[in-house]
XYZ file of C-alpha atoms in Angstrom:
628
model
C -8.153 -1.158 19.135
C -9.283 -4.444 20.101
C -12.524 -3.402 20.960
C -13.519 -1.528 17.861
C -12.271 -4.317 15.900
C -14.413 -6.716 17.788
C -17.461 -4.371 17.535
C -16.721 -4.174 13.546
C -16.994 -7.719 13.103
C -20.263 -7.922 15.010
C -22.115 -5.167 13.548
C -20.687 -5.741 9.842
C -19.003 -9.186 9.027
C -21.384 -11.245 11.213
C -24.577 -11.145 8.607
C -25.920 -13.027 5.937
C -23.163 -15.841 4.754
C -20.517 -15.734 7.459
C -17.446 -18.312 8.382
C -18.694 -20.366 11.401
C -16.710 -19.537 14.879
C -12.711 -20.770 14.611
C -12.990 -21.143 10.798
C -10.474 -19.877 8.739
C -10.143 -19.766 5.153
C -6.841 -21.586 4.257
C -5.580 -23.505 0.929
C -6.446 -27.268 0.492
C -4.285 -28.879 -1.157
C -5.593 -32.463 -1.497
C -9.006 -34.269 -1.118
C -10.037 -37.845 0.607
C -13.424 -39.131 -1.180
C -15.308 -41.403 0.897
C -18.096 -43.970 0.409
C -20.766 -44.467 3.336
C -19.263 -47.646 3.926
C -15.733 -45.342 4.768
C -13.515 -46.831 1.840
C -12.287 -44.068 -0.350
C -13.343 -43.644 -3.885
C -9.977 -43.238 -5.062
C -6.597 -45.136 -4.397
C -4.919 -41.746 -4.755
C -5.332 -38.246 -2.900
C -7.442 -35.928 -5.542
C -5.557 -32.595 -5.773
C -6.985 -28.757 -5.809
C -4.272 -27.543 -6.157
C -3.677 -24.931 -9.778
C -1.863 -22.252 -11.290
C -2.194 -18.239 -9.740
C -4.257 -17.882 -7.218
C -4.495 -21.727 -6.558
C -0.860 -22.413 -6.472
C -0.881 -24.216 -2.583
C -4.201 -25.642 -3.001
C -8.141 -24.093 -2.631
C -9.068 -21.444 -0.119
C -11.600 -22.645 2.100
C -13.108 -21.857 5.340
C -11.415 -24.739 7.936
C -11.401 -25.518 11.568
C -8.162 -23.489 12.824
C -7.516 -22.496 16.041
C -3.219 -21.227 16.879
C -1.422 -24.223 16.638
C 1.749 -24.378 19.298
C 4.918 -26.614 19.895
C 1.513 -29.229 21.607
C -0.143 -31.646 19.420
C -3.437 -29.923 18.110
C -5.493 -32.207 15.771
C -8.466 -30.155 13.633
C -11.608 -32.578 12.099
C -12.467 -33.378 8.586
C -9.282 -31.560 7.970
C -5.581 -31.192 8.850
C -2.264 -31.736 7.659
C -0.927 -34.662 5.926
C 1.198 -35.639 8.948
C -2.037 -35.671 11.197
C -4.215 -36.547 8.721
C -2.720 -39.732 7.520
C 0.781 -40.128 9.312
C 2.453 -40.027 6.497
C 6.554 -38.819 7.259
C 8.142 -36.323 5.384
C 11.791 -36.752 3.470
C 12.033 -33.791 2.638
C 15.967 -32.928 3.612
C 14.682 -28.902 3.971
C 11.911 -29.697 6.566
C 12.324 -33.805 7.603
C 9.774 -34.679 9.725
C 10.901 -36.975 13.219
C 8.372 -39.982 12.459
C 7.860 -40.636 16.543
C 6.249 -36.883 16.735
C 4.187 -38.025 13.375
C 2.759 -40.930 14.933
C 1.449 -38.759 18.164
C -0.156 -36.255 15.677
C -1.725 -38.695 13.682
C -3.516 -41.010 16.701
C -4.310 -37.536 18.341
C -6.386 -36.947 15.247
C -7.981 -40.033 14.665
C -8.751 -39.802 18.135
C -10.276 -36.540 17.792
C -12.045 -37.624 14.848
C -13.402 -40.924 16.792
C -14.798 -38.643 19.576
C -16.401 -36.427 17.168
C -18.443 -39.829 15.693
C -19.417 -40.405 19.182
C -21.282 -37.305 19.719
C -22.841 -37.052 16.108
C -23.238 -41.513 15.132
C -25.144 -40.361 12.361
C -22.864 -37.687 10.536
C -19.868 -37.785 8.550
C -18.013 -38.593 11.822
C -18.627 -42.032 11.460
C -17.647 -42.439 8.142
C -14.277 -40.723 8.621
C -14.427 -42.784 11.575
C -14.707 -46.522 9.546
C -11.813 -45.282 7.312
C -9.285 -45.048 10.087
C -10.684 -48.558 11.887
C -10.793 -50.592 8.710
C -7.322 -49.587 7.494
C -8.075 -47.706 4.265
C -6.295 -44.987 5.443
C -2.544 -47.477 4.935
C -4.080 -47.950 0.976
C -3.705 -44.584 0.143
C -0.665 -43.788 -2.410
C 1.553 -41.088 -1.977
C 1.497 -38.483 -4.400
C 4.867 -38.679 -6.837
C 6.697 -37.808 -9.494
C 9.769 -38.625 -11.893
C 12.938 -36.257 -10.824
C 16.451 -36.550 -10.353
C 18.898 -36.895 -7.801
C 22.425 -35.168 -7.594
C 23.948 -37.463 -9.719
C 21.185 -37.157 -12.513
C 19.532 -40.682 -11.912
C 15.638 -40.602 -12.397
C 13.595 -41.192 -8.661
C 10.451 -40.736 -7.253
C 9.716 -37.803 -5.682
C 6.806 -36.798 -3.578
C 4.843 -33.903 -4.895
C 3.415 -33.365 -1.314
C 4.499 -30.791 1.389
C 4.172 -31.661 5.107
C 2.241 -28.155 5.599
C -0.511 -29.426 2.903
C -3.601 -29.553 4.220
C -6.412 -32.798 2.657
C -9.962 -32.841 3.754
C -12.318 -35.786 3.610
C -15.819 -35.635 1.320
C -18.766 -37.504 2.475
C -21.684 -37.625 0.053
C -20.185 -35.350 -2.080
C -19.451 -32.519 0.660
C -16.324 -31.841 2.800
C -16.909 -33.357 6.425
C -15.553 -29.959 8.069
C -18.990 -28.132 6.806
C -22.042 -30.207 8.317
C -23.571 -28.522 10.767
C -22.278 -31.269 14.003
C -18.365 -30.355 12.789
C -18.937 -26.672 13.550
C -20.369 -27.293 16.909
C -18.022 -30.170 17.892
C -15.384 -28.022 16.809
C -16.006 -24.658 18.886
C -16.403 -26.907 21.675
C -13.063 -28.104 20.984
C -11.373 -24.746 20.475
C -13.222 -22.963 23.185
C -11.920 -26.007 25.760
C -8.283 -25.340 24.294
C -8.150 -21.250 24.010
C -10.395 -21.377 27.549
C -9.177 -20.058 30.790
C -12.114 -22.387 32.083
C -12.940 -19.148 34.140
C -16.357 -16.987 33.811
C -15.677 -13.276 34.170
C -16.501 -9.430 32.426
C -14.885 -8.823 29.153
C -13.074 -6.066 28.819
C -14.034 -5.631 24.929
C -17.936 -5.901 25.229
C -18.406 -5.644 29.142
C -20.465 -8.679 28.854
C -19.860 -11.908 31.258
C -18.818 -14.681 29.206
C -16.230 -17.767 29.134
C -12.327 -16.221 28.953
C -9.788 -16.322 26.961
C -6.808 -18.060 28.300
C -5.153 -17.403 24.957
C -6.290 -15.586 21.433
C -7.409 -18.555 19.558
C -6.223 -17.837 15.820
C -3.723 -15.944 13.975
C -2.913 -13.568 11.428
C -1.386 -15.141 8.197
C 2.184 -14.200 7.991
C 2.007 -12.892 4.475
C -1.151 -10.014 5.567
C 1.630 -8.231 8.043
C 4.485 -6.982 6.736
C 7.436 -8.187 8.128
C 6.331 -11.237 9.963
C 8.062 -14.437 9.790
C 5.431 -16.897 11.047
C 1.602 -16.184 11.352
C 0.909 -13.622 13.854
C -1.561 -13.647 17.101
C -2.954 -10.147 18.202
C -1.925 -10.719 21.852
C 0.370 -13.327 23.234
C 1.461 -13.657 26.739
C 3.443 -16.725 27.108
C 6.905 -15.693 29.050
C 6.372 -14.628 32.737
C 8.438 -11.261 31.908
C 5.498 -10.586 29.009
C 2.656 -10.786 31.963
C 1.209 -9.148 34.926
C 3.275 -10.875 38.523
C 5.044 -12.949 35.897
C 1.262 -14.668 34.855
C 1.307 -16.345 30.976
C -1.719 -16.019 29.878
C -4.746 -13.194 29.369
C -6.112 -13.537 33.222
C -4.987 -9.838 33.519
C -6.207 -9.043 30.133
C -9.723 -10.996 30.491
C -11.256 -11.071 26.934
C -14.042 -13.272 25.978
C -14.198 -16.374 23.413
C -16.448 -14.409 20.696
C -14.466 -11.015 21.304
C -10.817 -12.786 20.948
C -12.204 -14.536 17.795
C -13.987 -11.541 16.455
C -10.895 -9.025 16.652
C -8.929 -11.477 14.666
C -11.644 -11.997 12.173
C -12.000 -8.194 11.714
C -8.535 -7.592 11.108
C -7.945 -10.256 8.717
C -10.800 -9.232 6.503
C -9.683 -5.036 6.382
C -6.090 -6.526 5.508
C -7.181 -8.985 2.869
C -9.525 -5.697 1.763
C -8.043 -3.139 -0.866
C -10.486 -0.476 -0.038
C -9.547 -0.938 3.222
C -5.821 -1.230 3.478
C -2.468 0.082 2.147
C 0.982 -0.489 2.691
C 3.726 2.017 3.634
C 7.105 2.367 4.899
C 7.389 -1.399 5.881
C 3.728 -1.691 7.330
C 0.024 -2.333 6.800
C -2.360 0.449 7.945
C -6.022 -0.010 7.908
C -9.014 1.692 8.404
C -12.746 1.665 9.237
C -15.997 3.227 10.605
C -18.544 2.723 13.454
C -21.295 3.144 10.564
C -18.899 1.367 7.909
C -19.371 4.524 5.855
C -17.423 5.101 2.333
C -13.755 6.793 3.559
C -11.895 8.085 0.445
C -8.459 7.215 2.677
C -7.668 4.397 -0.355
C -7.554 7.289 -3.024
C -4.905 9.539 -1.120
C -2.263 6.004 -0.849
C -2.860 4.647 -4.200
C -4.875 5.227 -7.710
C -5.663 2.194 -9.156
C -6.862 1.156 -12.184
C -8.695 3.415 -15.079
C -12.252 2.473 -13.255
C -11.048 2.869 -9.729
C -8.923 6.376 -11.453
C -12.763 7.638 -12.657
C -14.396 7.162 -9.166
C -11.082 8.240 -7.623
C -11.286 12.170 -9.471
C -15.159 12.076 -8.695
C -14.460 11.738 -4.837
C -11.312 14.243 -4.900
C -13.346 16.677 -6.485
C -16.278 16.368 -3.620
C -13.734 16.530 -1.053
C -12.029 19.242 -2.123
C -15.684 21.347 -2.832
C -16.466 20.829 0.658
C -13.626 21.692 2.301
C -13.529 24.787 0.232
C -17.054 25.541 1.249
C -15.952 25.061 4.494
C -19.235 22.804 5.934
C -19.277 24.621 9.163
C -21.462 22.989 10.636
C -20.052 19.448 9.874
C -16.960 20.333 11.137
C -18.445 22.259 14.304
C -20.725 19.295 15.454
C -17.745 16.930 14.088
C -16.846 16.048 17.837
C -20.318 15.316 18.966
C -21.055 12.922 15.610
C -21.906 9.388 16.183
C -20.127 8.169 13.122
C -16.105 8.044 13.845
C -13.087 7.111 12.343
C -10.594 4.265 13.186
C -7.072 3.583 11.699
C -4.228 0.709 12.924
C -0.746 0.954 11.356
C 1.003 -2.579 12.109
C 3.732 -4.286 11.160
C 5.006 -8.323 12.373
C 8.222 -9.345 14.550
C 8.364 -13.164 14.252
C 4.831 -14.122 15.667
C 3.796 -11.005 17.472
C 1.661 -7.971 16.705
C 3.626 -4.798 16.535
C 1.268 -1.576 16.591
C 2.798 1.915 15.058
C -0.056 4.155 15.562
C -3.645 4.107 16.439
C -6.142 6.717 15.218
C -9.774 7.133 16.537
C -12.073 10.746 15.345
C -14.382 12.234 13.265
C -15.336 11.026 10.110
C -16.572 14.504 9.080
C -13.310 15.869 10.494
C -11.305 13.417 8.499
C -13.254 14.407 5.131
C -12.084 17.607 5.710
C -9.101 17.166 6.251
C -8.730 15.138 2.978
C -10.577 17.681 0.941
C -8.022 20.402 2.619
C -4.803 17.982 1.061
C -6.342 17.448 -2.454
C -6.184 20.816 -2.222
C -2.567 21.617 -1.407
C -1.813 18.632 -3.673
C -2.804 19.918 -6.711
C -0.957 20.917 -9.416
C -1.473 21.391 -13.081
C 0.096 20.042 -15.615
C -0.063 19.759 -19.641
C -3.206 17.603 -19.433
C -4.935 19.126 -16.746
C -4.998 19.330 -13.154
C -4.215 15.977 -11.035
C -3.818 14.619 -7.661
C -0.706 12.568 -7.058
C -1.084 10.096 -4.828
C 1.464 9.597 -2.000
C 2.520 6.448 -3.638
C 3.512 8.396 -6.400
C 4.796 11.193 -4.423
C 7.524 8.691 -2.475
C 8.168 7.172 -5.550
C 9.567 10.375 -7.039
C 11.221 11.897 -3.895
C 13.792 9.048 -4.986
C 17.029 9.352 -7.157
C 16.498 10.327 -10.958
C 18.342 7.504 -13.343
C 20.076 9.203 -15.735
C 22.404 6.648 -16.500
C 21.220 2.574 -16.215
C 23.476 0.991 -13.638
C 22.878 -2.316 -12.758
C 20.124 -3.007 -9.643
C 19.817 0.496 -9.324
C 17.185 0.794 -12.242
C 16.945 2.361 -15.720
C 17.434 5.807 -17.071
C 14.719 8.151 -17.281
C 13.143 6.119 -14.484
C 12.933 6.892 -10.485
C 15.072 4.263 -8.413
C 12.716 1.600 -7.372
C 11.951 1.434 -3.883
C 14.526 -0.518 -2.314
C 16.960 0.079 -4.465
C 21.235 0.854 -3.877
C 21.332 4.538 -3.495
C 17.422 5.439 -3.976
C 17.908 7.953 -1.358
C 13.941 8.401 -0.424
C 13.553 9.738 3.354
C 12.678 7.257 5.942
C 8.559 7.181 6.620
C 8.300 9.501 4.124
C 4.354 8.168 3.075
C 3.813 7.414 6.622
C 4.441 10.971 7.458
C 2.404 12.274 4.227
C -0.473 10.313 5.293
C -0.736 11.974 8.529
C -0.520 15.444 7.444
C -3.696 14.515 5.108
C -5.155 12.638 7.706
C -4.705 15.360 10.707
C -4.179 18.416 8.144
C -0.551 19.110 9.560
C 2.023 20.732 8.733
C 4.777 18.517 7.017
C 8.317 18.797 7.933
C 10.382 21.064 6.185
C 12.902 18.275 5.680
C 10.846 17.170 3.402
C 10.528 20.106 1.100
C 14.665 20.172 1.583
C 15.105 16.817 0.671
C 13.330 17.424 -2.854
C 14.631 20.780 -3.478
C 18.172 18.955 -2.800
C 16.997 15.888 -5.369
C 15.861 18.660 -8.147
C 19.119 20.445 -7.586
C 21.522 17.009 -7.931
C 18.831 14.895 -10.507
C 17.992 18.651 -12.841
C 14.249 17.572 -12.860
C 11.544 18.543 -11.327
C 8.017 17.041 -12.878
C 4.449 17.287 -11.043
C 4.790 14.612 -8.189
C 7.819 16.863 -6.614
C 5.941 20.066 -7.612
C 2.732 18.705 -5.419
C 5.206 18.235 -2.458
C 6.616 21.948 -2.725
C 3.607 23.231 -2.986
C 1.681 21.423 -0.013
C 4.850 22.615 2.142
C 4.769 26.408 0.681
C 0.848 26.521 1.314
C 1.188 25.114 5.050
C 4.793 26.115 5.889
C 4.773 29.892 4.399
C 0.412 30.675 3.439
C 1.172 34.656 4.454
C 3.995 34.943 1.943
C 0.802 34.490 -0.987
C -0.861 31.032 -1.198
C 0.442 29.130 -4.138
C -1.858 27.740 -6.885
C -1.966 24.810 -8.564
C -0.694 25.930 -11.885
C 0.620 29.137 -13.482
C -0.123 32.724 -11.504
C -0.094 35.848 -13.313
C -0.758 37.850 -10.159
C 2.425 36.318 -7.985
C 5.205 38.882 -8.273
C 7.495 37.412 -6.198
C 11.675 37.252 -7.520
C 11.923 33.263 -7.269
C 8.806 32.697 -9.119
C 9.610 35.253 -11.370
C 13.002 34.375 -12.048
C 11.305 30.338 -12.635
C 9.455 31.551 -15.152
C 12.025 33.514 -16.733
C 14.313 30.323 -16.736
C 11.729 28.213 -18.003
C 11.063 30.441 -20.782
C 14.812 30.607 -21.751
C 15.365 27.279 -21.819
C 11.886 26.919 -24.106
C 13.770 29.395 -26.548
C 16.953 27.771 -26.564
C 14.560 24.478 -27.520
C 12.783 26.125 -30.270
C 16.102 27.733 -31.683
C 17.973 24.311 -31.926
C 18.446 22.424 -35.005
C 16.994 19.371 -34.440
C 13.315 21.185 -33.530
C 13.722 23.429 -36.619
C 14.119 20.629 -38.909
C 11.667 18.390 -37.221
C 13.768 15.762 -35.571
C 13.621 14.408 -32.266
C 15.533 11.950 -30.186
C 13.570 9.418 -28.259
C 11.669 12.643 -27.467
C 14.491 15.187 -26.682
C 17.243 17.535 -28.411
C 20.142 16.622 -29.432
C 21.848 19.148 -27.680
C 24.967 18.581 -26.049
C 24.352 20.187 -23.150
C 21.227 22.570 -22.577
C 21.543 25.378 -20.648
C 19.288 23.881 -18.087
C 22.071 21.315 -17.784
C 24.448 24.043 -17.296
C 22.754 26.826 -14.823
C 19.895 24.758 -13.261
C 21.039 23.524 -10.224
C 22.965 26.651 -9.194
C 19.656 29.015 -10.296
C 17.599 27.412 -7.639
C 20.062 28.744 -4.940
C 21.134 32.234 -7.065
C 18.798 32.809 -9.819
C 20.664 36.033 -10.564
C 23.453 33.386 -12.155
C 20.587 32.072 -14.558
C 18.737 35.030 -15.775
C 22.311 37.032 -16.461
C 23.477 34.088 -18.536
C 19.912 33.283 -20.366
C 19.556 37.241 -20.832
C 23.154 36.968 -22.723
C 22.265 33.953 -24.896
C 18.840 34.585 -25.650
C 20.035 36.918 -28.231
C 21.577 34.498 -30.861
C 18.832 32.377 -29.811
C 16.062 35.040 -30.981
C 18.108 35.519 -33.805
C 18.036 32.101 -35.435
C 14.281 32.621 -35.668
C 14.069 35.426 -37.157
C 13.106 34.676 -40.739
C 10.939 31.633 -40.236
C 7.949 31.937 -40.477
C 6.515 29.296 -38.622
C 8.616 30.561 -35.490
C 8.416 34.595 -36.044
C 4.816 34.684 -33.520
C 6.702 32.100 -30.750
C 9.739 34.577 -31.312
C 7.656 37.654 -30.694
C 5.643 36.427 -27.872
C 8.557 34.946 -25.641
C 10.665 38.139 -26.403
C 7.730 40.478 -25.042
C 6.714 38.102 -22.431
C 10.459 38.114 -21.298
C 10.562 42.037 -21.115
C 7.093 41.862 -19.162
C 8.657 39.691 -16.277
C 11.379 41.426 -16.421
C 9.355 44.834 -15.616
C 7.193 42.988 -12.571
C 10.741 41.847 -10.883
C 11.603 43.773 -7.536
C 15.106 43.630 -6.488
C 16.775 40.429 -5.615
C 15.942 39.392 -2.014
C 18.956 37.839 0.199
C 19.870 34.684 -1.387
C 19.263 30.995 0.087
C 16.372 30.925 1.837
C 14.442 27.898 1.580
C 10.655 29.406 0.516
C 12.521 31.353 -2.360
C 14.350 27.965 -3.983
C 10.810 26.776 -3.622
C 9.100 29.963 -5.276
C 11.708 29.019 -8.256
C 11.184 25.700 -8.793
C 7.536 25.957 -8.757
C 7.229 29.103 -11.128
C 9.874 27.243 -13.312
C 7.165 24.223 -13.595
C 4.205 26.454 -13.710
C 5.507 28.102 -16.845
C 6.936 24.676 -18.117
C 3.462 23.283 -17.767
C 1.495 26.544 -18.752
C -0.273 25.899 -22.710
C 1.482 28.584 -24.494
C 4.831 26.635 -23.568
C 4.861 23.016 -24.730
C 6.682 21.138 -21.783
C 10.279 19.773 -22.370
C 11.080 16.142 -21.172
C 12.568 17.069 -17.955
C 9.682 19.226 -17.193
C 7.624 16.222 -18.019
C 6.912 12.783 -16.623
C 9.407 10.250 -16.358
C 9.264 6.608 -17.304
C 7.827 4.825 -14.633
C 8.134 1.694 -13.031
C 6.695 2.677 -9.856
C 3.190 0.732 -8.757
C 1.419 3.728 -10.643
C 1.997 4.691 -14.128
C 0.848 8.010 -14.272
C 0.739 11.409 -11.956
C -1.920 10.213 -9.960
């Protein structure tokens, strides 16, 4: 993993404008303008810091390297502790003032050294600050709060983790062209092994690694509590004859920085990353092709939506068409695919699954799921993503209870009694990824969610159907919406349901006198309320109870007018179904509850049945607002 990452980063990040070796881009918080002469501009720190995006300060490319329990200075930039010894009060994160005073002489230090070996840069300047004593002038940052007892104080409006740089003629010290040198020298002398040996990344002889020299910000890997380094070795039980340090894992200066680098930019990239099941997966090619992987996790916004259907569609023409010959010379192709799923423990790396094939093999495979994913509904034919697809294996609300969510919405994720399966996306995105088969727990658990919630809408009908199509394919492949030529009793009997409960609809007061409520009946309870649930198991019960009912249904239409040709085609298309059932097969088995509940939506959906609300979509407060 560690190798391709490195080799991304040199064939695609390091060109054109680039972030110089052990920069990284971090939020400034305050600025230090300073005349040639070294005394500041200003009496007073100058803050960047805004509202959104800018809340902890600007984002700008710094001298970082993994800071440890040692003193570790940076130049032109650092903390306000190093930066200008100032001690923090704060009673949450106090500061111990002797420690503050080590930091700060380290860095003026550091800075001094820097002026040495560049007398004619910004070194010097920074330099005349510290020795003149301009750096003692500088006010803290305050303002008017309260204590406990309500008394107006002072209080400082700076953090201790709030980074200031210094500006000489006009641009930040940390940018000239001496920093950036001075600085690798720096970083490579701390991260160093001081050893010359083959990297195991590149193969190339270069200066070693004695540890990774930056990190992973906490909040890009999901459920780390500090920043995270790809590799650590720094207990003798982590290391090779108890060693604490990468001499058993030799990896070069630009290889340990480039991996990093690589990472952080496909995490920080939403064409490039998703989140699932409590981690980050990300993905990439050797040629840094275009891989539709983004569009099967999420579907973004109405542009990203457009593009989104335009791919789909391509995939799922290809893999129809089968591209032999992209798929035969797949394993001999030069451009391949690479996917990481991580997740954080404190500090440390933690890798669930590593991927490495084809790219034509991959755009197969996708094509091949758009496929199985399909289903139709009353506005056409979509492709859930899996986002949506967990999001409605959860509980349906009927009922609002507090923190479990609203009704007519899924549970949120998270949420008291959502009941979603565990690594329920993670597993979806490798059956579209590899084209496997999904578990049949799966398929179970929804069937057993339609049963208890009575609702069944196109995300759940895209998950019975991928299972049916790669679970049970010889029983008669099933399409994405209704299919006049599948004569099977479940589907059959699903139809015949949905058409029952259509007529039951039509029949009811409130549609024959044109009133709705909130988009539904007023009736007390349907008679998909009623037989539902147990139909799915025994469809038998169902049909013998709608084929009883449907009489004074049919008969309260009689005599209207607008209603006699909906009467006449439901009653004939009733008898037709009837006359393409076989007898009833042995109750219970799994494919048949799934033949029901898809001919059920099929019909639901189908344009000569307007869909009821449970057949529809549900309010949703998932990260998507629609099917896909």
């Amino acid at each position: 993993m560690l190798q391709q990452l490195a080799g991304y980063a040199r064939n695609h990040l390091e060109t054109g404008d680039q972030t110089p070796a052990f920069y990284q881009r971090k939020p400034v918080a305050w600025v230090i303008a300073l005349n040639p002469d070294g005394s500041p501009k200003q009496a007073r720190l100058r803050t960047l810091k805004g509202e959104k995006d800018h809340r902890f300060g600007l984002p700008l490319p710094v001298p970082s390297v993994t800071k440890t329990s040692a003193i570790s200075p940076s130049i032109g930039v650092d903390t306000l502790e190093y930066a200008l010894g100032w001690v923090s009060t704060d009673p949450k994160s106090a500061s111990k003032p002797e420690r503050v005073h080590r930091c700060h002489e380290a860095f003026k230090a550091l800075n001094a050294a820097w002026a040495g070996a560049d007398p004619d840069g910004p070194a010097a300047v920074i330099a005349a600050f510290f020795a003149d004593g301009h750096h003692e002038q500088i006010a803290q940052p305050t303002e008017i709060g309260k204590d406990d007892k309500g008394s107006e104080i002072e209080v400082p409006t700076w953090a201790r983790g709030d980074l200031v740089a210094f500006k000489v003629d006009g641009k930040y010290a940390f940018e000239h062209q001496s920093a950036q040198s001075f600085w690798r020298a720096q970083a490579e002398g701390r991260k160093g092994s001081g050893e010359t040996g083959h990297c195991l990344l590149c193969g190339e002889a270069g200066q070693l690694l004695k540890t990774i020299p930056q990190q992973l910000p906490k909040h890009l890997v999901p459920g780390a509590t500090q920043s995270v380094v790809l590799t650590s070795v720094n207990k003798p039980t982590h290391g090779f004859l108890g060693a604490t340090d990468l001499r058993h894992a030799p990896i070069c200066s630009d290889c340990g920085r480039r991996s990093t680098t690589a990472l952080r930019s496909l995490l920080e990239s939403a064409e490039h990353c998703a989140q699932a099941d409590g981690a980050a997966m990300v993905w990439w090619t050797k040629e840094d092709a275009e891989t539709p992987v983004q569009y099967v996790m999420r579907a973004g916004g109405d542009e990203e939506r457009r593009r989104r259907r335009e791919v789909i569609e391509d995939l799922v023409m290809s893999a129809e068409r089968g591209h032999e010959k992209a798929v035969e010379h797949a394993e001999t192709t030069v451009d391949l695919f690479y996917s990481a799923t991580i997740s954080g423990n404190v500090s440390r790396l933690m890798v669930h699954d590593w991927i490495e094939m084809p790219l034509p093999a991959v755009r197969r495979n996708l094509g091949l799921w758009f496929d199985d994913i399909a289903i139709e509904t009353w506005n056409g034919i979509i492709y859930p993503s899996i986002k949506k697809l967990a999001y409605a294996s959860g509980r349906f609300i009927r009922t609002s209870v507090k923190k479990t969510g609203k009704a007519g919405e899924y549970a949120p994720f998270g949420a008291t009694g959502a009941d979603r399966p565990l690594r329920f996306e993670t597993t979806l995105l490798h059956c579209a990824l590899f084209g496997h088969q999904p578990p049949l727990s799966i398929s179970q658990h929804i069937v057993s969610r339609v049963r208890r919630d009575g609702r069944v809408d196109a995300a759940r009908a895209a998950v019975l159907r991928l299972v049916f199509n790669r679970h049970y394919e010889r029983r008669g492949r099933m399409t994405a919406g209704l299919d006049e030529d599948r004569h099977t009793f479940g589907y059959l009997a699903g139809r015949l349901f949905a058409l029952y409960e259509s007529l039951q609809r039509r029949s009811s007061n409130e549609y024959m006198q044109g009133r709705k409520d909130g988009g539904r009946t007023a009736i007390n309870t349907t008679f998909k309320d009623r037989y539902y649930a147990g139909s799915v198991a025994n469809p038998t019960l169902g049909l013998r109870a709608g084929e009883q009912l449907s009489v004074a249904w049919a008969k309260r239409l009689r005599g209207d007018e607008k209603q006699e040709g909906y009467r006449y085609w439901v009653e004939r298309e009733i008898r037709r179904l009837y006359g393409l059932m076989g007898p009833e097969p042995d109750r219970g088995r799994h494919d048949q509850q799934m033949d029901f509940i898809l001919g059920y939506h099929h019909q639901g959906q189908h344009r000569t049945v307007k869909p009821t609300d449970d057949n529809g979509d549900a309010d949703d407060n998932s990260p998507e607002s629609d099917d896909e």
